[in-house]
Coordinates of C-alpha atoms and ligand atoms in Angstrom, one line a residue:
M1 CA 187.9 111.4 112.1
S2 CA 187.8 109.8 109.0
K3 CA 188.1 112.1 105.6
R4 CA 184.5 111.2 103.7
F5 CA 183.3 112.1 100.6
Y6 CA 179.5 112.3 99.1
I7 CA 179.6 112.2 95.5
T8 CA 176.5 112.1 93.0
T9 CA 175.3 111.2 89.6
P10 CA 172.2 112.8 88.0
I11 CA 169.2 110.0 88.5
Y12 CA 168.2 109.5 85.1
Y13 CA 164.5 109.2 83.6
P14 CA 163.7 105.9 83.1
S15 CA 162.0 106.6 80.0
G16 CA 163.9 104.8 76.8
K17 CA 167.3 103.0 76.9
P18 CA 170.2 104.2 78.7
H19 CA 172.5 105.5 76.2
M20 CA 176.0 106.4 75.6
G21 CA 175.1 110.5 77.3
H22 CA 173.7 108.6 80.8
A23 CA 176.7 106.4 80.7
Y24 CA 178.9 109.5 80.5
S25 CA 178.2 111.5 83.8
S26 CA 178.1 108.2 85.6
I27 CA 181.3 107.0 84.4
V28 CA 182.8 110.4 84.9
A29 CA 181.5 110.7 89.0
D30 CA 182.9 106.8 88.9
V31 CA 186.1 108.1 88.8
F32 CA 186.1 110.6 91.1
A33 CA 184.4 108.5 93.6
R34 CA 187.0 105.6 92.5
F35 CA 190.1 107.8 93.2
K36 CA 188.9 109.7 96.5
R37 CA 188.5 106.1 97.9
V38 CA 191.9 104.9 97.2
E39 CA 193.6 108.2 98.0
G40 CA 192.1 107.1 101.7
Y41 CA 188.0 108.7 102.0
D42 CA 185.1 107.5 103.0
V43 CA 183.1 107.5 100.1
L44 CA 179.4 107.3 98.9
F45 CA 178.6 107.4 95.7
L46 CA 175.0 107.6 94.6
T47 CA 173.1 107.2 92.1
G48 CA 169.3 106.0 90.6
T49 CA 166.2 107.1 88.9
D50 CA 163.7 109.9 88.5
E51 CA 161.0 108.1 88.3
H52 CA 157.6 111.1 88.0
G53 CA 156.5 113.1 86.3
Q54 CA 154.0 113.7 83.1
K55 CA 157.4 112.3 80.9
I56 CA 157.1 108.9 82.5
Q57 CA 153.4 108.5 83.0
K58 CA 153.4 109.7 78.9
E59 CA 156.0 107.2 78.2
A60 CA 154.4 104.4 79.9
K61 CA 150.8 105.0 78.8
K62 CA 152.5 104.5 74.8
N63 CA 153.4 101.5 76.1
N64 CA 150.3 99.8 77.3
K65 CA 151.7 100.0 81.5
E66 CA 151.0 101.4 84.1
P67 CA 153.2 103.9 85.7
K68 CA 154.6 102.0 88.3
K69 CA 154.9 98.3 86.1
F70 CA 156.8 100.7 83.5
C71 CA 159.1 102.1 85.8
D72 CA 159.5 98.3 87.5
E73 CA 161.2 97.5 84.5
L74 CA 162.9 100.5 83.0
S75 CA 165.1 101.3 86.3
E76 CA 166.3 97.8 86.0
K77 CA 167.9 98.2 82.7
F78 CA 169.9 101.4 84.3
R79 CA 170.8 99.3 87.8
S80 CA 171.6 96.5 85.4
L81 CA 173.5 99.4 83.6
T82 CA 175.7 100.2 86.9
A83 CA 177.1 96.9 87.1
I84 CA 178.2 96.6 83.3
L85 CA 179.8 100.4 83.3
N86 CA 181.6 98.8 86.4
L87 CA 180.7 101.1 88.4
S88 CA 181.3 101.5 92.3
N89 CA 177.7 103.1 93.3
D90 CA 177.3 102.3 96.8
D91 CA 173.0 102.8 96.3
F92 CA 170.7 103.0 93.9
I93 CA 167.7 105.7 94.6
R94 CA 164.3 105.1 92.9
T95 CA 162.0 108.1 93.4
T96 CA 158.8 105.7 93.3
E97 CA 160.7 104.1 97.1
T98 CA 159.3 104.8 100.5
R99 CA 162.7 106.6 102.0
H100 CA 162.1 109.2 98.8
H101 CA 158.7 110.1 99.8
K102 CA 159.0 110.8 103.3
S103 CA 162.0 112.8 102.2
V104 CA 159.9 114.9 99.8
N105 CA 157.1 115.9 102.5
E106 CA 159.3 116.6 104.9
I107 CA 161.0 119.0 101.9
W108 CA 157.3 120.7 101.0
N109 CA 156.6 120.9 104.8
R110 CA 159.7 122.8 105.3
L111 CA 158.6 125.2 102.7
V112 CA 154.9 125.7 103.7
K113 CA 156.5 125.9 107.0
S114 CA 158.8 128.7 105.7
G115 CA 156.3 130.3 104.7
D116 CA 157.9 130.2 100.5
I117 CA 155.1 128.2 99.3
Y118 CA 151.8 129.8 97.9
L119 CA 148.8 128.5 95.5
D120 CA 148.1 130.2 92.6
K121 CA 147.8 130.0 89.1
Y122 CA 150.5 128.8 85.9
S123 CA 149.7 129.8 82.4
G124 CA 153.0 129.6 79.9
W125 CA 155.1 126.9 78.6
Y126 CA 156.1 123.9 79.3
S127 CA 158.2 121.5 77.9
V128 CA 157.2 117.7 79.3
S129 CA 160.4 116.6 77.8
D130 CA 162.5 118.7 79.4
E131 CA 160.2 118.5 82.7
A132 CA 161.0 122.3 82.4
Y133 CA 159.0 126.0 82.5
Y134 CA 160.3 128.4 79.7
D135 CA 159.8 132.3 79.5
K136 CA 158.1 133.6 75.9
D137 CA 161.8 134.8 74.9
E138 CA 163.0 131.5 75.4
I139 CA 160.6 129.8 73.1
E140 CA 161.5 129.9 69.0
E141 CA 158.9 128.9 65.7
K142 CA 160.2 126.4 64.0
D143 CA 157.7 124.6 61.2
G144 CA 154.8 125.5 62.8
R145 CA 156.0 124.0 66.6
K146 CA 156.8 126.3 69.3
L147 CA 160.8 125.2 71.1
S148 CA 162.5 125.7 73.7
K149 CA 165.4 127.4 72.2
T150 CA 168.5 125.7 74.5
S151 CA 167.0 121.5 74.3
G152 CA 164.6 122.1 70.9
S153 CA 162.6 120.3 72.8
E154 CA 158.5 121.1 72.0
V155 CA 156.2 123.0 74.6
E156 CA 152.8 123.5 75.1
W157 CA 150.6 125.7 76.4
V158 CA 149.8 125.2 80.3
E159 CA 147.4 126.9 82.7
E160 CA 146.4 125.3 86.0
E161 CA 146.0 125.4 89.6
S162 CA 149.5 125.3 91.1
Y163 CA 151.7 125.7 94.1
F164 CA 154.5 128.4 93.7
F165 CA 157.9 128.3 95.3
K166 CA 158.7 131.9 95.9
L167 CA 162.2 131.7 94.2
S168 CA 162.0 135.7 93.3
A169 CA 163.0 136.4 97.1
F170 CA 165.8 134.0 96.9
Q171 CA 168.1 136.3 94.5
K172 CA 170.1 137.5 96.7
N173 CA 170.9 135.1 98.8
L174 CA 171.9 133.0 95.9
L175 CA 174.0 135.6 94.1
D176 CA 175.6 135.9 97.6
H177 CA 176.4 132.3 97.3
Y178 CA 178.0 132.3 94.2
K179 CA 179.9 134.9 95.3
K180 CA 181.3 133.7 99.0
N181 CA 181.9 130.0 97.1
E182 CA 183.9 130.6 93.9
N183 CA 183.7 126.7 93.0
F184 CA 180.1 126.3 93.9
I185 CA 179.5 126.2 90.1
L186 CA 182.0 124.5 88.2
P187 CA 183.6 125.2 85.1
Q188 CA 184.2 128.8 85.3
S189 CA 182.4 129.0 81.8
R190 CA 179.0 127.4 83.7
K191 CA 179.1 129.6 86.5
N192 CA 179.0 133.0 84.5
E193 CA 176.0 131.9 82.7
V194 CA 174.0 131.1 86.5
I195 CA 174.8 134.0 87.8
S196 CA 174.3 136.2 84.5
F197 CA 170.8 134.4 84.8
V198 CA 170.5 134.9 88.2
E199 CA 171.5 139.5 88.2
K200 CA 168.3 139.7 85.4
G201 CA 166.0 138.5 88.0
L202 CA 163.7 135.1 88.9
K203 CA 160.5 134.7 88.4
D204 CA 159.0 132.1 91.5
L205 CA 158.4 129.2 90.5
S206 CA 155.3 126.5 89.8
I207 CA 155.7 123.1 92.0
S208 CA 152.8 121.5 91.5
R209 CA 151.1 120.0 89.0
T210 CA 147.0 119.0 88.6
S211 CA 146.9 117.8 85.3
F212 CA 148.1 114.5 85.6
S213 CA 148.6 112.4 88.7
W214 CA 152.0 110.4 88.5
G215 CA 153.5 111.6 91.5
I216 CA 154.0 112.7 94.9
P217 CA 150.7 114.1 96.0
V218 CA 150.8 117.7 97.9
P219 CA 150.7 116.4 101.8
Q220 CA 148.5 119.2 102.2
N221 CA 146.1 119.2 98.9
N222 CA 146.1 115.9 96.8
K223 CA 144.5 117.2 93.5
H224 CA 148.5 118.3 93.3
V225 CA 151.3 116.4 92.7
I226 CA 154.7 118.1 93.5
Y227 CA 156.9 119.0 90.6
V228 CA 159.4 116.3 89.5
W229 CA 162.1 118.7 89.3
L230 CA 161.2 119.5 93.4
D231 CA 160.5 115.8 93.8
A232 CA 163.8 114.7 91.6
L233 CA 166.9 116.7 93.3
T234 CA 165.2 115.6 96.8
N235 CA 167.0 111.9 96.5
Y236 CA 170.1 113.6 97.3
L237 CA 168.8 113.5 101.0
S238 CA 166.8 110.5 100.7
A239 CA 169.8 108.7 100.0
L240 CA 170.6 109.9 103.4
N241 CA 167.3 109.0 105.2
F242 CA 166.5 112.5 105.5
P243 CA 164.7 113.5 107.5
N244 CA 165.8 112.0 110.3
T245 CA 169.1 114.8 110.6
E246 CA 170.0 112.4 113.8
D247 CA 170.7 109.2 111.1
K248 CA 174.7 108.7 110.9
K249 CA 174.5 108.9 107.1
Y250 CA 173.1 112.3 107.2
K251 CA 175.6 114.0 109.6
D252 CA 178.5 111.8 108.1
F253 CA 177.6 113.0 104.8
W254 CA 175.2 115.8 104.0
P255 CA 176.5 118.9 102.8
A256 CA 177.8 116.5 99.6
D257 CA 180.5 117.1 98.3
V258 CA 179.6 117.0 94.6
H259 CA 176.6 117.0 92.6
I260 CA 178.2 115.7 88.4
I261 CA 175.3 116.7 85.9
G262 CA 175.2 117.3 82.5
K263 CA 174.9 121.3 81.5
D264 CA 171.2 120.7 80.3
I265 CA 170.1 120.4 83.8
L266 CA 172.4 123.3 85.3
R267 CA 169.8 125.7 86.4
F268 CA 167.6 123.0 88.4
H269 CA 171.1 122.2 90.5
A270 CA 172.1 125.0 90.6
I271 CA 169.4 127.7 91.5
Y272 CA 166.3 125.9 92.2
W273 CA 168.1 123.0 94.2
P274 CA 169.7 125.5 96.4
A275 CA 166.9 127.9 96.9
F276 CA 164.8 125.3 98.0
L277 CA 167.5 124.0 101.1
I278 CA 168.1 127.6 102.1
A279 CA 164.5 127.9 102.7
A280 CA 164.3 124.6 104.3
N281 CA 167.2 125.6 106.8
L282 CA 169.2 123.2 105.2
P283 CA 172.8 123.3 104.2
L284 CA 173.9 123.7 100.3
P285 CA 175.7 120.8 98.5
K286 CA 179.3 122.1 97.8
R287 CA 180.0 122.2 94.4
V288 CA 177.3 121.4 90.9
F289 CA 179.1 120.6 88.1
G290 CA 178.3 120.7 84.4
H291 CA 179.7 118.3 82.0
G292 CA 179.4 119.5 78.6
W293 CA 177.4 117.0 75.5
I294 CA 178.5 113.9 74.5
L295 CA 178.0 114.3 70.1
S296 CA 177.3 112.1 67.4
D297 CA 177.9 113.7 64.0
D298 CA 178.3 117.0 66.0
K299 CA 174.5 116.8 67.3
K300 CA 174.1 115.4 71.3
M301 CA 173.2 112.2 71.5
S302 CA 169.0 112.0 72.3
K303 CA 166.5 109.7 72.2
S304 CA 165.1 112.3 69.8
L305 CA 167.4 112.8 67.4
G306 CA 167.7 108.8 66.9
N307 CA 171.4 109.4 67.0
I308 CA 172.4 107.5 69.8
L309 CA 175.7 105.8 70.8
D310 CA 174.4 101.9 73.1
P311 CA 177.1 102.0 75.4
I312 CA 176.0 98.1 75.9
E313 CA 177.1 97.2 72.0
V314 CA 180.5 98.9 72.3
I315 CA 181.2 97.6 75.8
K316 CA 180.6 93.8 74.3
D317 CA 182.7 94.8 70.9
Y318 CA 185.6 96.6 72.9
G319 CA 185.8 96.6 76.3
I320 CA 184.8 98.6 79.8
D321 CA 188.5 100.0 80.6
Q322 CA 188.4 100.9 76.7
L323 CA 185.1 102.3 76.3
R324 CA 186.5 104.7 80.6
Y325 CA 189.0 105.5 79.0
Y326 CA 188.2 106.6 75.7
L327 CA 185.6 108.9 77.5
I328 CA 187.6 110.0 79.7
K329 CA 190.5 111.0 78.0
E330 CA 189.2 111.9 75.2
V331 CA 186.5 114.0 76.0
S332 CA 187.1 117.4 77.2
L333 CA 185.1 117.1 81.0
G334 CA 183.0 120.8 80.5
N335 CA 183.2 121.0 77.0
D336 CA 181.2 119.2 74.4
G337 CA 183.4 116.5 72.8
S338 CA 182.4 114.1 69.4
I339 CA 183.0 110.7 69.5
S340 CA 183.6 108.5 67.0
M341 CA 184.5 104.3 66.5
E342 CA 187.4 105.4 64.4
N343 CA 188.8 107.5 67.7
L344 CA 187.9 104.2 69.8
K345 CA 190.0 102.2 67.9
N346 CA 192.8 104.9 67.4
C347 CA 192.8 104.9 71.1
I348 CA 192.8 101.7 72.0
N349 CA 195.8 101.2 70.0
N350 CA 197.7 104.1 71.0
D351 CA 197.1 104.9 74.6
L352 CA 196.2 101.5 76.1
A353 CA 198.0 98.9 74.1
N354 CA 200.9 100.5 73.0
N355 CA 201.5 102.4 75.8
Y356 CA 200.5 100.9 79.2
G357 CA 200.3 97.9 77.6
N358 CA 202.9 96.8 76.1
L359 CA 204.8 98.8 79.3
C360 CA 203.4 96.4 81.6
Q361 CA 203.9 93.0 79.0
R362 CA 207.0 93.4 77.9
V363 CA 208.9 93.8 81.4
F364 CA 206.9 91.0 83.0
S365 CA 207.9 88.8 80.5
F366 CA 211.3 90.1 80.7
I367 CA 211.5 89.0 84.3
K368 CA 210.0 85.8 84.1
K369 CA 212.7 85.5 81.2
N370 CA 216.4 87.1 83.1
C371 CA 215.1 87.0 86.5
G372 CA 213.8 83.6 87.5
N373 CA 209.9 85.9 87.7
K374 CA 210.7 87.5 90.9
I375 CA 210.9 91.2 91.5
P376 CA 214.7 92.6 91.6
K377 CA 215.0 94.3 95.5
K378 CA 215.7 97.5 95.8
N379 CA 219.6 98.0 95.2
K380 CA 222.0 100.7 94.5
L381 CA 219.5 103.2 92.3
R382 CA 221.2 105.5 90.3
E383 CA 220.1 109.5 90.1
N384 CA 217.8 108.3 87.0
D385 CA 216.0 106.0 88.4
I386 CA 215.2 108.2 91.3
K387 CA 214.0 111.3 89.7
L388 CA 211.3 109.0 87.7
I389 CA 210.0 107.3 90.9
E390 CA 210.4 110.7 93.0
N391 CA 208.8 112.8 89.8
I392 CA 205.1 110.9 90.5
K393 CA 205.7 110.6 94.2
N394 CA 206.5 115.0 94.0
N395 CA 203.4 115.4 91.8
I396 CA 200.4 113.6 93.8
P397 CA 200.0 117.1 95.6
K398 CA 199.5 118.6 91.9
L399 CA 197.0 115.4 90.8
I400 CA 194.8 115.4 93.4
S401 CA 194.4 118.9 93.3
F402 CA 193.4 118.3 89.3
I403 CA 191.0 115.9 90.7
D404 CA 189.2 118.2 93.7
K405 CA 189.2 120.6 90.9
Q406 CA 186.9 117.7 88.3
N407 CA 190.0 118.3 86.2
L408 CA 190.2 114.9 84.9
N409 CA 191.6 115.8 81.3
E410 CA 194.5 117.0 82.8
Y411 CA 194.9 113.9 85.7
I412 CA 195.3 112.0 82.9
K413 CA 197.9 113.5 80.3
M414 CA 200.2 113.2 83.3
V415 CA 199.5 109.8 84.2
V416 CA 199.6 108.7 80.7
N417 CA 202.9 111.2 80.7
F418 CA 204.0 108.8 83.2
S419 CA 203.6 106.1 81.4
F420 CA 205.6 107.6 78.1
E421 CA 208.1 108.1 80.4
A422 CA 208.4 105.3 81.8
N423 CA 209.3 103.3 78.6
K424 CA 211.4 105.6 77.1
Y425 CA 213.2 104.7 80.3
F426 CA 213.2 101.5 79.7
N427 CA 214.0 101.4 75.8
D428 CA 216.7 103.6 76.6
S429 CA 218.6 101.7 79.7
E430 CA 218.7 98.4 77.4
P431 CA 218.4 95.9 80.1
W432 CA 218.8 93.5 77.8
S433 CA 222.7 94.4 77.0
L434 CA 223.1 94.1 80.6
K435 CA 222.0 90.2 81.0
A436 CA 225.6 89.1 81.5
K437 CA 227.8 92.4 81.6
D438 CA 225.9 94.0 84.5
P439 CA 223.2 92.1 85.7
E440 CA 223.0 94.9 89.2
R441 CA 222.6 97.2 86.9
M442 CA 219.8 95.0 85.5
N443 CA 218.2 93.9 88.1
A444 CA 218.6 98.4 89.6
I445 CA 216.2 99.5 86.4
L446 CA 213.8 96.2 86.9
H447 CA 213.2 97.6 89.9
T448 CA 212.8 100.9 89.1
I449 CA 210.3 100.1 86.4
L450 CA 208.5 97.8 88.6
E451 CA 208.0 100.7 90.6
Q452 CA 206.2 102.6 88.3
I453 CA 204.0 100.4 86.9
K454 CA 202.8 100.5 90.6
N455 CA 202.3 103.5 90.4
I456 CA 200.7 104.2 87.0
S457 CA 198.7 101.3 87.8
I458 CA 197.4 103.0 90.8
L459 CA 196.4 106.2 89.2
L460 CA 195.2 104.4 86.6
N461 CA 192.9 102.6 88.9
P462 CA 189.8 104.5 89.3
I463 CA 190.0 104.8 85.8
I464 CA 190.6 101.7 84.4
P465 CA 189.6 99.6 87.2
I466 CA 189.6 96.4 85.5
S467 CA 193.1 96.0 83.6
T468 CA 195.0 97.6 86.5
K469 CA 193.6 94.8 88.9
K470 CA 195.4 92.5 86.5
V471 CA 198.2 94.4 86.6
L472 CA 198.8 94.4 90.6
D473 CA 197.3 91.2 90.6
T474 CA 200.4 90.3 88.6
I475 CA 202.3 92.0 90.8
N476 CA 200.7 90.0 93.8
L477 CA 199.4 93.4 95.5
S478 CA 195.8 93.2 96.4
D479 CA 193.1 95.7 96.8
K480 CA 194.0 96.7 99.7
D481 CA 197.5 97.6 97.9
I482 CA 195.3 100.6 95.8
S483 CA 196.5 103.4 97.7
I484 CA 197.9 106.7 97.5
D485 CA 200.0 105.7 100.7
N486 CA 201.3 103.5 98.7
I487 CA 203.0 105.4 95.9
K488 CA 204.3 107.8 98.4
K489 CA 205.9 105.0 100.3
D490 CA 208.4 102.7 97.8
D491 CA 209.5 98.9 98.6
I492 CA 206.0 97.2 99.1
F493 CA 206.7 94.3 97.0
N494 CA 206.8 91.0 97.9
Y495 CA 210.0 89.1 96.8
N496 CA 209.7 85.7 97.6
L497 CA 206.5 85.7 94.9
E498 CA 206.7 84.6 91.6
L499 CA 204.7 86.9 89.1
K500 CA 201.9 85.5 88.0
N501 CA 201.0 85.4 84.7
L502 CA 199.1 88.2 82.3
D503 CA 197.6 87.5 79.3
I504 CA 196.9 90.4 77.2
L505 CA 195.9 93.6 78.6
F506 CA 194.2 95.4 75.5
K507 CA 193.6 93.7 71.9
K508 CA 194.6 95.9 69.4
I509 CA 191.6 96.4 67.3
E510 CA 192.1 96.1 63.3
N511 CA 191.1 99.2 61.0
D512 CA 188.6 97.9 59.1
N513 CA 189.4 99.6 56.1
Ligands
MSP601 N1 166.3 112.8 86.0 C1 166.3 114.2 84.9 C2 168.0 114.7 86.0 C3 167.5 115.0 87.6 S1 168.5 114.9 88.9 C4 167.9 115.1 90.4 C5 167.4 114.1 83.8 N2 167.7 112.6 83.5 S2 168.1 112.5 82.1 O1 168.2 111.2 82.1 O2 167.5 113.1 81.0 O3 169.8 112.7 81.7 C6 170.2 112.3 83.2 C7 172.5 112.8 82.8 O4 172.3 112.3 81.1 C8 171.9 114.2 82.6 O5 172.9 115.4 83.2 C9 172.4 114.5 81.2 O6 173.0 115.9 80.8 C10 172.7 113.5 81.0 N3 172.6 113.6 79.6 C11 171.9 113.1 78.5 N4 172.4 113.3 77.0 C12 173.2 113.9 77.1 C13 174.8 113.6 76.0 N5 174.3 113.4 75.0 N6 175.9 114.0 76.5 C14 176.1 114.1 78.2 N7 175.3 114.1 78.9 C15 174.2 114.2 78.5 O7 167.6 114.9 83.5

C-alpha cells in the first residue's frame, strides 16, 4: 500500500483581493505537499474558497452583486492565485458547490441524530468580519465602538432564534484528546492557549442564523442557515466525497494529516472542528498547525488596516520562487514575522543569487569549459569528497523529521548550509589549479560537487520548484528524478549527455539607494 498524505489550507473568504497573508498560508502548505511527494507519498493537497455567511452577503451587497455572482468572480481570483503562487493543489473547493452542500447536510443530520443540537435563542456579541461569537470579557470599548480584544474587529449585538451545538458536553473529550495526542495542536505554545481556554469551560455554540439568508439552509427548518464555520470546516470532508464513506478518496485520505491555518482561526479548528467530528462519529484530523501572522510595519496585514503587500505585484517584480523562498526562510513559521521589500531584496541577493545560484552557475560554466560539457564519472573520491556527500545523505532522516513537525525553518537552514559548504568545498579544492597537473583529481572534485548540486536541488525543490527544475534539467534530470530516493542513491547521472544551457537563475537586485 502506498503512503498517503492529506494536507489542507484554510478556505479563503472571497471578500476582497487575495493578500500576502493568504499567499503565506498557501505557500507553506504547498511546501509540505511537495516535500511529501518528493518523499514518495501519494498526496492530496486541498485549497479553496469559503463563500457563505453574513460577511460575504454584505460585501456582495456593497458591490451591487448577487452573492453567488460576486463569489464566482472573486473565487476566480483565488483560483488564479494558486497558479501564480505555483501551488500544486490537487483540488480547489468552493462551498457553493453541490458536493459540499451534501456533505454539510450529512454532518448536520449526524449532529441531530447524536442529540447534540437543540433550538433556543442566541443573544450576544457577534463579529461579522470574523464570523465569530464573542463573550463579553472578550470585548473592549474604543472610541465608543465595541471591538473584539483579539482581532480588533467591530462586534454587534445579536438576538435571534438559533440552533445550538452542545459544545459544553465535549470539554472532557477534547482535553483527553489533546493529552493523548501530544502533537494534535502545534506549535506547543498554541496548544497551551487552546488547553487553557477549554479548561475554563465551554459554552454551547450557536450554529445557525436567521437574520440573513446567504448560506446552506438547516435541513429541518429553512428559516435558518447553517453557521458559516460549521459549513466551512466541513469542506475538508466534502473534497473526499463524504458522505460516501466507502469512496476511495475518503478511505485513502481521511483523517487529514495536517490542516495548515493561521493562529487567528485556531479556536475553530482545534476546538469546534474536533467536537463536531466526535459528535458526528468521525475520526479527527491528525494535526492542526497554527502559523503566525505576516506583519507589515509590525501590524497584521489586513484589508481594514490598509497595509497590504500585494503578492501579485511582488511576484511580477521579483519572481515567484524568490517570494516563496523569502517567506519560508525569513518568517519563522509559528511566530509572527515582519516582512519588507528591503529584506526580500537582501534575501534574494545573499541567499539565492550568491549562494545556491552562484554555486550552480560557476560549476556548470567550469564543466562547459574544461570537461567537454559532460559530467565526469565517479572516480577515486577522497575522504573529504565522500564526507561531503555523506553529510547530506546521513541527514535525510533529520530533514524528514523537521518537515513532519512543520519545522520548516530548521529544514531550510540545514539545506542552505549544505549549499554554503558546497561553495566552500569548490573554493577550497581549487579545481582550476588542477587542470593541467591532475585532471583526474579535478574530475573527482567536479563529480562530487555535481552530486551536491543534484541533492541540494532536490531538497530545495519543494520551496523553489521552478529554479530547481531548471538546474536539474541542465544536468539532464527530469521531474521523475526528483525524489529523496535519488539522494540516497548516488550516480544517477547520464554521462553521455552534454549539460544544457542555464540562463541566470536569480538576478541580483540593485538597491535603490
Ligand atoms: N474562511 C476562513 C477560514 C475557513 S477554513 C475552514 C478565513 N478566511 S480568511 O480569508 O480570512 O483567512 C484565511 C487564512 O489567511 C487564515 O489562516 C489567516 O490566518 C490567514 N491570514 C490572513 N491574514 C494573515 C496575515 N496577515 N498573516 C498570515 N496569515 C493571515 O479565516
